[in-house]
């Protein structure tokens, strides 16, 4: 089974009043760069790591360079100097702007579906940028436990974390069907709280 890594970095971060993916760790790396390094260690043979961004996401210089070109680039990691051994990094933008700051589910649904639209046959290992304590061991455990159509971590309160999980084309197809149905009813991607978002798909079809 081939997994393709995807980092979610396009959330509005309205509660923090600052883009989460650009927050810096003590070593100077932004959170998204930390997750790039984590996924590179977890899937050492992967050729490309993808970053999901909203169309209006705030960008640093490196992300700006990715967003403004059709070619991928090596990440500039503070921790690794052998860039030739590192995977390329590419950006996948949401299909529509994230215009619903009151909805926490708009970004994840839009990001997942943008990735599915770009590569319909791909199974994605997805992590959000705001899980800095994730480890390679934890993600490798997730990979071993994967059972289609979708598998994710479950926290101590029993809540499944859809953005620390593995999503198959089948699961993403079901998410697309739910979002399309909601859009026809006037809900769109932002109606996750009414039962069409990633968490609902995990609850009905997933394993945690």
mmCIF file with all atom_site columns, C-alpha atoms in Angstrom:
data_model
loop_
_atom_site.group_PDB
_atom_site.id
_atom_site.type_symbol
_atom_site.label_atom_id
_atom_site.label_alt_id
_atom_site.label_comp_id
_atom_site.label_asym_id
_atom_site.label_entity_id
_atom_site.label_seq_id
_atom_site.pdbx_PDB_ins_code
_atom_site.Cartn_x
_atom_site.Cartn_y
_atom_site.Cartn_z
_atom_site.occupancy
_atom_site.B_iso_or_equiv
_atom_site.pdbx_formal_charge
_atom_site.auth_seq_id
_atom_site.auth_comp_id
_atom_site.auth_asym_id
_atom_site.auth_atom_id
_atom_site.pdbx_PDB_model_num
ATOM 1   C CA . UNK A 1 1   ? 0.000   0.000  0.000   1.00 0.00 ? 1   UNK A CA 1
ATOM 2   C CA . UNK A 1 2   ? 1.337   3.404  -1.002  1.00 0.00 ? 2   UNK A CA 1
ATOM 3   C CA . UNK A 1 3   ? 0.501   6.399  1.168   1.00 0.00 ? 3   UNK A CA 1
ATOM 4   C CA . UNK A 1 4   ? 0.923   10.008 0.095   1.00 0.00 ? 4   UNK A CA 1
ATOM 5   C CA . UNK A 1 5   ? 1.540   12.528 2.903   1.00 0.00 ? 5   UNK A CA 1
ATOM 6   C CA . UNK A 1 6   ? -0.605  15.647 3.217   1.00 0.00 ? 6   UNK A CA 1
ATOM 7   C CA . UNK A 1 7   ? -0.301  18.473 5.766   1.00 0.00 ? 7   UNK A CA 1
ATOM 8   C CA . UNK A 1 8   ? -3.322  20.646 6.548   1.00 0.00 ? 8   UNK A CA 1
ATOM 9   C CA . UNK A 1 9   ? -2.231  24.242 7.010   1.00 0.00 ? 9   UNK A CA 1
ATOM 10  C CA . UNK A 1 10  ? -5.142  26.283 5.676   1.00 0.00 ? 10  UNK A CA 1
ATOM 11  C CA . UNK A 1 11  ? -7.287  26.881 8.753   1.00 0.00 ? 11  UNK A CA 1
ATOM 12  C CA . UNK A 1 12  ? -8.463  30.365 9.686   1.00 0.00 ? 12  UNK A CA 1
ATOM 13  C CA . UNK A 1 13  ? -7.081  30.153 13.262  1.00 0.00 ? 13  UNK A CA 1
ATOM 14  C CA . UNK A 1 14  ? -9.719  32.611 14.430  1.00 0.00 ? 14  UNK A CA 1
ATOM 15  C CA . UNK A 1 15  ? -9.359  31.594 18.078  1.00 0.00 ? 15  UNK A CA 1
ATOM 16  C CA . UNK A 1 16  ? -5.586  32.112 18.082  1.00 0.00 ? 16  UNK A CA 1
ATOM 17  C CA . UNK A 1 17  ? -5.698  35.331 16.035  1.00 0.00 ? 17  UNK A CA 1
ATOM 18  C CA . UNK A 1 18  ? -2.589  34.129 14.203  1.00 0.00 ? 18  UNK A CA 1
ATOM 19  C CA . UNK A 1 19  ? -1.939  31.550 11.460  1.00 0.00 ? 19  UNK A CA 1
ATOM 20  C CA . UNK A 1 20  ? -1.138  28.330 13.300  1.00 0.00 ? 20  UNK A CA 1
ATOM 21  C CA . UNK A 1 21  ? 1.023   26.923 10.543  1.00 0.00 ? 21  UNK A CA 1
ATOM 22  C CA . UNK A 1 22  ? 3.412   29.901 10.797  1.00 0.00 ? 22  UNK A CA 1
ATOM 23  C CA . UNK A 1 23  ? 3.899   29.742 14.570  1.00 0.00 ? 23  UNK A CA 1
ATOM 24  C CA . UNK A 1 24  ? 7.551   29.099 15.335  1.00 0.00 ? 24  UNK A CA 1
ATOM 25  C CA . UNK A 1 25  ? 8.978   26.341 17.488  1.00 0.00 ? 25  UNK A CA 1
ATOM 26  C CA . UNK A 1 26  ? 11.928  27.040 19.821  1.00 0.00 ? 26  UNK A CA 1
ATOM 27  C CA . UNK A 1 27  ? 14.353  25.938 17.089  1.00 0.00 ? 27  UNK A CA 1
ATOM 28  C CA . UNK A 1 28  ? 12.960  28.580 14.727  1.00 0.00 ? 28  UNK A CA 1
ATOM 29  C CA . UNK A 1 29  ? 11.010  26.273 12.432  1.00 0.00 ? 29  UNK A CA 1
ATOM 30  C CA . UNK A 1 30  ? 7.366   27.085 11.680  1.00 0.00 ? 30  UNK A CA 1
ATOM 31  C CA . UNK A 1 31  ? 4.886   24.355 12.577  1.00 0.00 ? 31  UNK A CA 1
ATOM 32  C CA . UNK A 1 32  ? 4.311   23.323 8.977   1.00 0.00 ? 32  UNK A CA 1
ATOM 33  C CA . UNK A 1 33  ? 8.070   22.770 8.508   1.00 0.00 ? 33  UNK A CA 1
ATOM 34  C CA . UNK A 1 34  ? 8.130   20.605 11.634  1.00 0.00 ? 34  UNK A CA 1
ATOM 35  C CA . UNK A 1 35  ? 5.385   18.461 10.096  1.00 0.00 ? 35  UNK A CA 1
ATOM 36  C CA . UNK A 1 36  ? 7.261   18.219 6.792   1.00 0.00 ? 36  UNK A CA 1
ATOM 37  C CA . UNK A 1 37  ? 10.256  16.816 8.656   1.00 0.00 ? 37  UNK A CA 1
ATOM 38  C CA . UNK A 1 38  ? 8.021   14.436 10.634  1.00 0.00 ? 38  UNK A CA 1
ATOM 39  C CA . UNK A 1 39  ? 6.398   13.019 7.503   1.00 0.00 ? 39  UNK A CA 1
ATOM 40  C CA . UNK A 1 40  ? 9.756   12.705 5.759   1.00 0.00 ? 40  UNK A CA 1
ATOM 41  C CA . UNK A 1 41  ? 10.938  10.497 8.631   1.00 0.00 ? 41  UNK A CA 1
ATOM 42  C CA . UNK A 1 42  ? 7.697   8.518  8.734   1.00 0.00 ? 42  UNK A CA 1
ATOM 43  C CA . UNK A 1 43  ? 7.615   7.835  4.981   1.00 0.00 ? 43  UNK A CA 1
ATOM 44  C CA . UNK A 1 44  ? 11.311  8.029  4.045   1.00 0.00 ? 44  UNK A CA 1
ATOM 45  C CA . UNK A 1 45  ? 10.788  6.844  0.460   1.00 0.00 ? 45  UNK A CA 1
ATOM 46  C CA . UNK A 1 46  ? 7.984   9.253  -0.413  1.00 0.00 ? 46  UNK A CA 1
ATOM 47  C CA . UNK A 1 47  ? 8.948   11.509 -3.336  1.00 0.00 ? 47  UNK A CA 1
ATOM 48  C CA . UNK A 1 48  ? 6.553   14.375 -2.520  1.00 0.00 ? 48  UNK A CA 1
ATOM 49  C CA . UNK A 1 49  ? 4.932   15.861 0.577   1.00 0.00 ? 49  UNK A CA 1
ATOM 50  C CA . UNK A 1 50  ? 1.829   17.969 -0.076  1.00 0.00 ? 50  UNK A CA 1
ATOM 51  C CA . UNK A 1 51  ? 0.614   20.986 1.894   1.00 0.00 ? 51  UNK A CA 1
ATOM 52  C CA . UNK A 1 52  ? -3.079  21.885 1.838   1.00 0.00 ? 52  UNK A CA 1
ATOM 53  C CA . UNK A 1 53  ? -3.700  25.636 1.930   1.00 0.00 ? 53  UNK A CA 1
ATOM 54  C CA . UNK A 1 54  ? -6.783  27.802 1.653   1.00 0.00 ? 54  UNK A CA 1
ATOM 55  C CA . UNK A 1 55  ? -6.674  30.235 -1.232  1.00 0.00 ? 55  UNK A CA 1
ATOM 56  C CA . UNK A 1 56  ? -6.361  33.101 1.235   1.00 0.00 ? 56  UNK A CA 1
ATOM 57  C CA . UNK A 1 57  ? -3.865  31.469 3.622   1.00 0.00 ? 57  UNK A CA 1
ATOM 58  C CA . UNK A 1 58  ? -1.087  33.689 4.919   1.00 0.00 ? 58  UNK A CA 1
ATOM 59  C CA . UNK A 1 59  ? 2.266   32.580 3.499   1.00 0.00 ? 59  UNK A CA 1
ATOM 60  C CA . UNK A 1 60  ? 5.886   32.931 4.528   1.00 0.00 ? 60  UNK A CA 1
ATOM 61  C CA . UNK A 1 61  ? 8.623   33.279 1.914   1.00 0.00 ? 61  UNK A CA 1
ATOM 62  C CA . UNK A 1 62  ? 9.005   29.535 1.387   1.00 0.00 ? 62  UNK A CA 1
ATOM 63  C CA . UNK A 1 63  ? 5.276   28.863 1.001   1.00 0.00 ? 63  UNK A CA 1
ATOM 64  C CA . UNK A 1 64  ? 4.984   31.910 -1.253  1.00 0.00 ? 64  UNK A CA 1
ATOM 65  C CA . UNK A 1 65  ? 7.661   30.464 -3.515  1.00 0.00 ? 65  UNK A CA 1
ATOM 66  C CA . UNK A 1 66  ? 5.753   27.174 -3.695  1.00 0.00 ? 66  UNK A CA 1
ATOM 67  C CA . UNK A 1 67  ? 2.412   28.839 -4.361  1.00 0.00 ? 67  UNK A CA 1
ATOM 68  C CA . UNK A 1 68  ? 3.788   31.014 -7.163  1.00 0.00 ? 68  UNK A CA 1
ATOM 69  C CA . UNK A 1 69  ? 5.407   28.246 -9.198  1.00 0.00 ? 69  UNK A CA 1
ATOM 70  C CA . UNK A 1 70  ? 4.333   24.996 -10.812 1.00 0.00 ? 70  UNK A CA 1
ATOM 71  C CA . UNK A 1 71  ? 7.531   23.241 -9.765  1.00 0.00 ? 71  UNK A CA 1
ATOM 72  C CA . UNK A 1 72  ? 8.146   21.688 -6.382  1.00 0.00 ? 72  UNK A CA 1
ATOM 73  C CA . UNK A 1 73  ? 11.065  22.547 -4.130  1.00 0.00 ? 73  UNK A CA 1
ATOM 74  C CA . UNK A 1 74  ? 13.116  20.947 -1.408  1.00 0.00 ? 74  UNK A CA 1
ATOM 75  C CA . UNK A 1 75  ? 12.181  22.122 2.091   1.00 0.00 ? 75  UNK A CA 1
ATOM 76  C CA . UNK A 1 76  ? 14.672  24.355 3.870   1.00 0.00 ? 76  UNK A CA 1
ATOM 77  C CA . UNK A 1 77  ? 14.935  22.552 7.171   1.00 0.00 ? 77  UNK A CA 1
ATOM 78  C CA . UNK A 1 78  ? 16.985  23.808 10.105  1.00 0.00 ? 78  UNK A CA 1
ATOM 79  C CA . UNK A 1 79  ? 17.457  20.204 11.187  1.00 0.00 ? 79  UNK A CA 1
ATOM 80  C CA . UNK A 1 80  ? 18.708  18.676 7.928   1.00 0.00 ? 80  UNK A CA 1
ATOM 81  C CA . UNK A 1 81  ? 21.352  19.913 5.531   1.00 0.00 ? 81  UNK A CA 1
ATOM 82  C CA . UNK A 1 82  ? 21.238  17.029 3.023   1.00 0.00 ? 82  UNK A CA 1
ATOM 83  C CA . UNK A 1 83  ? 18.459  18.459 0.882   1.00 0.00 ? 83  UNK A CA 1
ATOM 84  C CA . UNK A 1 84  ? 19.078  15.983 -1.936  1.00 0.00 ? 84  UNK A CA 1
ATOM 85  C CA . UNK A 1 85  ? 17.716  13.210 0.306   1.00 0.00 ? 85  UNK A CA 1
ATOM 86  C CA . UNK A 1 86  ? 14.555  15.093 1.230   1.00 0.00 ? 86  UNK A CA 1
ATOM 87  C CA . UNK A 1 87  ? 11.239  14.804 -0.621  1.00 0.00 ? 87  UNK A CA 1
ATOM 88  C CA . UNK A 1 88  ? 9.866   17.607 -2.727  1.00 0.00 ? 88  UNK A CA 1
ATOM 89  C CA . UNK A 1 89  ? 7.066   19.774 -1.359  1.00 0.00 ? 89  UNK A CA 1
ATOM 90  C CA . UNK A 1 90  ? 3.989   20.827 -3.343  1.00 0.00 ? 90  UNK A CA 1
ATOM 91  C CA . UNK A 1 91  ? 0.948   22.954 -2.497  1.00 0.00 ? 91  UNK A CA 1
ATOM 92  C CA . UNK A 1 92  ? -2.671  21.937 -3.066  1.00 0.00 ? 92  UNK A CA 1
ATOM 93  C CA . UNK A 1 93  ? -5.062  24.872 -2.735  1.00 0.00 ? 93  UNK A CA 1
ATOM 94  C CA . UNK A 1 94  ? -8.661  24.487 -1.627  1.00 0.00 ? 94  UNK A CA 1
ATOM 95  C CA . UNK A 1 95  ? -11.126 24.451 -4.498  1.00 0.00 ? 95  UNK A CA 1
ATOM 96  C CA . UNK A 1 96  ? -12.983 27.422 -2.992  1.00 0.00 ? 96  UNK A CA 1
ATOM 97  C CA . UNK A 1 97  ? -11.873 30.173 -0.598  1.00 0.00 ? 97  UNK A CA 1
ATOM 98  C CA . UNK A 1 98  ? -12.387 29.479 3.082   1.00 0.00 ? 98  UNK A CA 1
ATOM 99  C CA . UNK A 1 99  ? -15.021 32.144 3.679   1.00 0.00 ? 99  UNK A CA 1
ATOM 100 C CA . UNK A 1 100 ? -16.743 30.708 6.739   1.00 0.00 ? 100 UNK A CA 1
ATOM 101 C CA . UNK A 1 101 ? -14.757 31.763 9.822   1.00 0.00 ? 101 UNK A CA 1
ATOM 102 C CA . UNK A 1 102 ? -17.571 30.580 12.087  1.00 0.00 ? 102 UNK A CA 1
ATOM 103 C CA . UNK A 1 103 ? -17.212 27.021 10.804  1.00 0.00 ? 103 UNK A CA 1
ATOM 104 C CA . UNK A 1 104 ? -14.312 24.875 11.946  1.00 0.00 ? 104 UNK A CA 1
ATOM 105 C CA . UNK A 1 105 ? -15.152 22.148 9.431   1.00 0.00 ? 105 UNK A CA 1
ATOM 106 C CA . UNK A 1 106 ? -15.025 24.238 6.239   1.00 0.00 ? 106 UNK A CA 1
ATOM 107 C CA . UNK A 1 107 ? -11.232 24.096 5.929   1.00 0.00 ? 107 UNK A CA 1
ATOM 108 C CA . UNK A 1 108 ? -10.720 20.354 6.523   1.00 0.00 ? 108 UNK A CA 1
ATOM 109 C CA . UNK A 1 109 ? -13.513 19.277 4.164   1.00 0.00 ? 109 UNK A CA 1
ATOM 110 C CA . UNK A 1 110 ? -12.351 21.657 1.442   1.00 0.00 ? 110 UNK A CA 1
ATOM 111 C CA . UNK A 1 111 ? -8.731  20.568 1.853   1.00 0.00 ? 111 UNK A CA 1
ATOM 112 C CA . UNK A 1 112 ? -9.510  16.860 1.743   1.00 0.00 ? 112 UNK A CA 1
ATOM 113 C CA . UNK A 1 113 ? -11.678 17.255 -1.334  1.00 0.00 ? 113 UNK A CA 1
ATOM 114 C CA . UNK A 1 114 ? -9.090  19.410 -3.105  1.00 0.00 ? 114 UNK A CA 1
ATOM 115 C CA . UNK A 1 115 ? -6.518  16.654 -2.576  1.00 0.00 ? 115 UNK A CA 1
ATOM 116 C CA . UNK A 1 116 ? -8.998  14.036 -3.793  1.00 0.00 ? 116 UNK A CA 1
ATOM 117 C CA . UNK A 1 117 ? -9.803  16.144 -6.847  1.00 0.00 ? 117 UNK A CA 1
ATOM 118 C CA . UNK A 1 118 ? -6.101  16.518 -7.662  1.00 0.00 ? 118 UNK A CA 1
ATOM 119 C CA . UNK A 1 119 ? -5.346  12.805 -7.247  1.00 0.00 ? 119 UNK A CA 1
ATOM 120 C CA . UNK A 1 120 ? -8.568  10.743 -7.205  1.00 0.00 ? 120 UNK A CA 1
ATOM 121 C CA . UNK A 1 121 ? -6.836  7.366  -6.797  1.00 0.00 ? 121 UNK A CA 1
ATOM 122 C CA . UNK A 1 122 ? -4.520  8.376  -3.945  1.00 0.00 ? 122 UNK A CA 1
ATOM 123 C CA . UNK A 1 123 ? -4.693  7.207  -0.335  1.00 0.00 ? 123 UNK A CA 1
ATOM 124 C CA . UNK A 1 124 ? -3.566  10.069 1.888   1.00 0.00 ? 124 UNK A CA 1
ATOM 125 C CA . UNK A 1 125 ? -1.772  10.074 5.228   1.00 0.00 ? 125 UNK A CA 1
ATOM 126 C CA . UNK A 1 126 ? -3.035  13.382 6.599   1.00 0.00 ? 126 UNK A CA 1
ATOM 127 C CA . UNK A 1 127 ? -1.904  15.411 9.592   1.00 0.00 ? 127 UNK A CA 1
ATOM 128 C CA . UNK A 1 128 ? -2.842  18.915 10.649  1.00 0.00 ? 128 UNK A CA 1
ATOM 129 C CA . UNK A 1 129 ? -0.063  21.402 11.275  1.00 0.00 ? 129 UNK A CA 1
ATOM 130 C CA . UNK A 1 130 ? -1.198  22.019 14.860  1.00 0.00 ? 130 UNK A CA 1
ATOM 131 C CA . UNK A 1 131 ? -0.187  18.623 16.269  1.00 0.00 ? 131 UNK A CA 1
ATOM 132 C CA . UNK A 1 132 ? 3.454   19.404 17.135  1.00 0.00 ? 132 UNK A CA 1
ATOM 133 C CA . UNK A 1 133 ? 3.732   16.528 19.623  1.00 0.00 ? 133 UNK A CA 1
ATOM 134 C CA . UNK A 1 134 ? 3.050   13.837 17.035  1.00 0.00 ? 134 UNK A CA 1
ATOM 135 C CA . UNK A 1 135 ? 5.910   11.380 16.685  1.00 0.00 ? 135 UNK A CA 1
ATOM 136 C CA . UNK A 1 136 ? 7.204   9.126  13.961  1.00 0.00 ? 136 UNK A CA 1
ATOM 137 C CA . UNK A 1 137 ? 6.337   6.147  16.155  1.00 0.00 ? 137 UNK A CA 1
ATOM 138 C CA . UNK A 1 138 ? 2.716   7.273  16.466  1.00 0.00 ? 138 UNK A CA 1
ATOM 139 C CA . UNK A 1 139 ? 2.322   7.768  12.723  1.00 0.00 ? 139 UNK A CA 1
ATOM 140 C CA . UNK A 1 140 ? 3.942   4.420  11.967  1.00 0.00 ? 140 UNK A CA 1
ATOM 141 C CA . UNK A 1 141 ? 1.472   2.835  14.388  1.00 0.00 ? 141 UNK A CA 1
ATOM 142 C CA . UNK A 1 142 ? -1.346  4.528  12.473  1.00 0.00 ? 142 UNK A CA 1
ATOM 143 C CA . UNK A 1 143 ? -0.004  3.143  9.201   1.00 0.00 ? 143 UNK A CA 1
ATOM 144 C CA . UNK A 1 144 ? 0.136   -0.394 10.610  1.00 0.00 ? 144 UNK A CA 1
ATOM 145 C CA . UNK A 1 145 ? -3.409  -0.096 11.970  1.00 0.00 ? 145 UNK A CA 1
ATOM 146 C CA . UNK A 1 146 ? -4.879  1.258  8.741   1.00 0.00 ? 146 UNK A CA 1
ATOM 147 C CA . UNK A 1 147 ? -8.041  -0.460 7.585   1.00 0.00 ? 147 UNK A CA 1
ATOM 148 C CA . UNK A 1 148 ? -9.992  0.995  4.638   1.00 0.00 ? 148 UNK A CA 1
ATOM 149 C CA . UNK A 1 149 ? -11.842 3.147  4.003   1.00 0.00 ? 149 UNK A CA 1
ATOM 150 C CA . UNK A 1 150 ? -10.556 5.504  6.740   1.00 0.00 ? 150 UNK A CA 1
ATOM 151 C CA . UNK A 1 151 ? -8.577  5.139  9.962   1.00 0.00 ? 151 UNK A CA 1
ATOM 152 C CA . UNK A 1 152 ? -7.688  7.873  12.428  1.00 0.00 ? 152 UNK A CA 1
ATOM 153 C CA . UNK A 1 153 ? -6.485  8.392  15.968  1.00 0.00 ? 153 UNK A CA 1
ATOM 154 C CA . UNK A 1 154 ? -9.006  8.542  18.786  1.00 0.00 ? 154 UNK A CA 1
ATOM 155 C CA . UNK A 1 155 ? -8.215  10.869 21.683  1.00 0.00 ? 155 UNK A CA 1
ATOM 156 C CA . UNK A 1 156 ? -8.636  10.069 25.369  1.00 0.00 ? 156 UNK A CA 1
ATOM 157 C CA . UNK A 1 157 ? -12.197 11.416 25.297  1.00 0.00 ? 157 UNK A CA 1
ATOM 158 C CA . UNK A 1 158 ? -13.134 8.999  22.526  1.00 0.00 ? 158 UNK A CA 1
ATOM 159 C CA . UNK A 1 159 ? -13.250 11.638 19.787  1.00 0.00 ? 159 UNK A CA 1
ATOM 160 C CA . UNK A 1 160 ? -11.787 10.605 16.435  1.00 0.00 ? 160 UNK A CA 1
ATOM 161 C CA . UNK A 1 161 ? -9.281  13.051 14.992  1.00 0.00 ? 161 UNK A CA 1
ATOM 162 C CA . UNK A 1 162 ? -10.021 13.081 11.231  1.00 0.00 ? 162 UNK A CA 1
ATOM 163 C CA . UNK A 1 163 ? -6.923  15.178 10.530  1.00 0.00 ? 163 UNK A CA 1
ATOM 164 C CA . UNK A 1 164 ? -4.565  12.611 11.990  1.00 0.00 ? 164 UNK A CA 1
ATOM 165 C CA . UNK A 1 165 ? -5.592  9.739  9.805   1.00 0.00 ? 165 UNK A CA 1
ATOM 166 C CA . UNK A 1 166 ? -5.444  7.804  6.567   1.00 0.00 ? 166 UNK A CA 1
ATOM 167 C CA . UNK A 1 167 ? -8.110  8.533  3.953   1.00 0.00 ? 167 UNK A CA 1
ATOM 168 C CA . UNK A 1 168 ? -8.777  6.242  1.001   1.00 0.00 ? 168 UNK A CA 1
ATOM 169 C CA . UNK A 1 169 ? -10.409 7.304  -2.280  1.00 0.00 ? 169 UNK A CA 1
ATOM 170 C CA . UNK A 1 170 ? -13.557 5.500  -1.125  1.00 0.00 ? 170 UNK A CA 1
ATOM 171 C CA . UNK A 1 171 ? -13.802 7.557  2.073   1.00 0.00 ? 171 UNK A CA 1
ATOM 172 C CA . UNK A 1 172 ? -13.116 10.795 0.228   1.00 0.00 ? 172 UNK A CA 1
ATOM 173 C CA . UNK A 1 173 ? -15.759 9.891  -2.331  1.00 0.00 ? 173 UNK A CA 1
ATOM 174 C CA . UNK A 1 174 ? -18.279 9.536  0.483   1.00 0.00 ? 174 UNK A CA 1
ATOM 175 C CA . UNK A 1 175 ? -17.223 12.893 1.892   1.00 0.00 ? 175 UNK A CA 1
ATOM 176 C CA . UNK A 1 176 ? -17.668 14.449 -1.557  1.00 0.00 ? 176 UNK A CA 1
ATOM 177 C CA . UNK A 1 177 ? -21.174 12.998 -1.829  1.00 0.00 ? 177 UNK A CA 1
ATOM 178 C CA . UNK A 1 178 ? -22.148 14.455 1.545   1.00 0.00 ? 178 UNK A CA 1
ATOM 179 C CA . UNK A 1 179 ? -20.729 17.880 0.741   1.00 0.00 ? 179 UNK A CA 1
ATOM 180 C CA . UNK A 1 180 ? -22.397 17.916 -2.683  1.00 0.00 ? 180 UNK A CA 1
ATOM 181 C CA . UNK A 1 181 ? -25.745 17.032 -1.114  1.00 0.00 ? 181 UNK A CA 1
ATOM 182 C CA . UNK A 1 182 ? -25.307 19.767 1.481   1.00 0.00 ? 182 UNK A CA 1
ATOM 183 C CA . UNK A 1 183 ? -24.354 22.281 -1.224  1.00 0.00 ? 183 UNK A CA 1
ATOM 184 C CA . UNK A 1 184 ? -27.542 21.519 -3.130  1.00 0.00 ? 184 UNK A CA 1
ATOM 185 C CA . UNK A 1 185 ? -29.389 22.251 0.090   1.00 0.00 ? 185 UNK A CA 1
ATOM 186 C CA . UNK A 1 186 ? -27.479 25.487 0.650   1.00 0.00 ? 186 UNK A CA 1
ATOM 187 C CA . UNK A 1 187 ? -24.992 24.162 3.202   1.00 0.00 ? 187 UNK A CA 1
ATOM 188 C CA . UNK A 1 188 ? -21.735 23.573 1.335   1.00 0.00 ? 188 UNK A CA 1
ATOM 189 C CA . UNK A 1 189 ? -18.498 22.499 3.003   1.00 0.00 ? 189 UNK A CA 1
ATOM 190 C CA . UNK A 1 190 ? -19.242 24.675 5.991   1.00 0.00 ? 190 UNK A CA 1
ATOM 191 C CA . UNK A 1 191 ? -22.124 22.505 7.152   1.00 0.00 ? 191 UNK A CA 1
ATOM 192 C CA . UNK A 1 192 ? -19.972 19.950 8.960   1.00 0.00 ? 192 UNK A CA 1
ATOM 193 C CA . UNK A 1 193 ? -21.777 20.712 12.208  1.00 0.00 ? 193 UNK A CA 1
ATOM 194 C CA . UNK A 1 194 ? -24.944 19.387 10.604  1.00 0.00 ? 194 UNK A CA 1
ATOM 195 C CA . UNK A 1 195 ? -23.333 16.047 9.873   1.00 0.00 ? 195 UNK A CA 1
ATOM 196 C CA . UNK A 1 196 ? -21.568 16.266 6.512   1.00 0.00 ? 196 UNK A CA 1
ATOM 197 C CA . UNK A 1 197 ? -17.965 16.937 7.552   1.00 0.00 ? 197 UNK A CA 1
ATOM 198 C CA . UNK A 1 198 ? -14.940 14.632 7.891   1.00 0.00 ? 198 UNK A CA 1
ATOM 199 C CA . UNK A 1 199 ? -15.811 13.656 11.465  1.00 0.00 ? 199 UNK A CA 1
ATOM 200 C CA . UNK A 1 200 ? -19.170 12.264 10.353  1.00 0.00 ? 200 UNK A CA 1
ATOM 201 C CA . UNK A 1 201 ? -17.566 10.199 7.589   1.00 0.00 ? 201 UNK A CA 1
ATOM 202 C CA . UNK A 1 202 ? -15.062 8.787  10.095  1.00 0.00 ? 202 UNK A CA 1
ATOM 203 C CA . UNK A 1 203 ? -17.833 7.987  12.566  1.00 0.00 ? 203 UNK A CA 1
ATOM 204 C CA . UNK A 1 204 ? -19.860 6.080  9.976   1.00 0.00 ? 204 UNK A CA 1
ATOM 205 C CA . UNK A 1 205 ? -17.078 4.391  8.011   1.00 0.00 ? 205 UNK A CA 1
ATOM 206 C CA . UNK A 1 206 ? -13.873 4.603  9.984   1.00 0.00 ? 206 UNK A CA 1
ATOM 207 C CA . UNK A 1 207 ? -11.702 2.919  12.488  1.00 0.00 ? 207 UNK A CA 1
ATOM 208 C CA . UNK A 1 208 ? -10.022 4.685  15.369  1.00 0.00 ? 208 UNK A CA 1
#
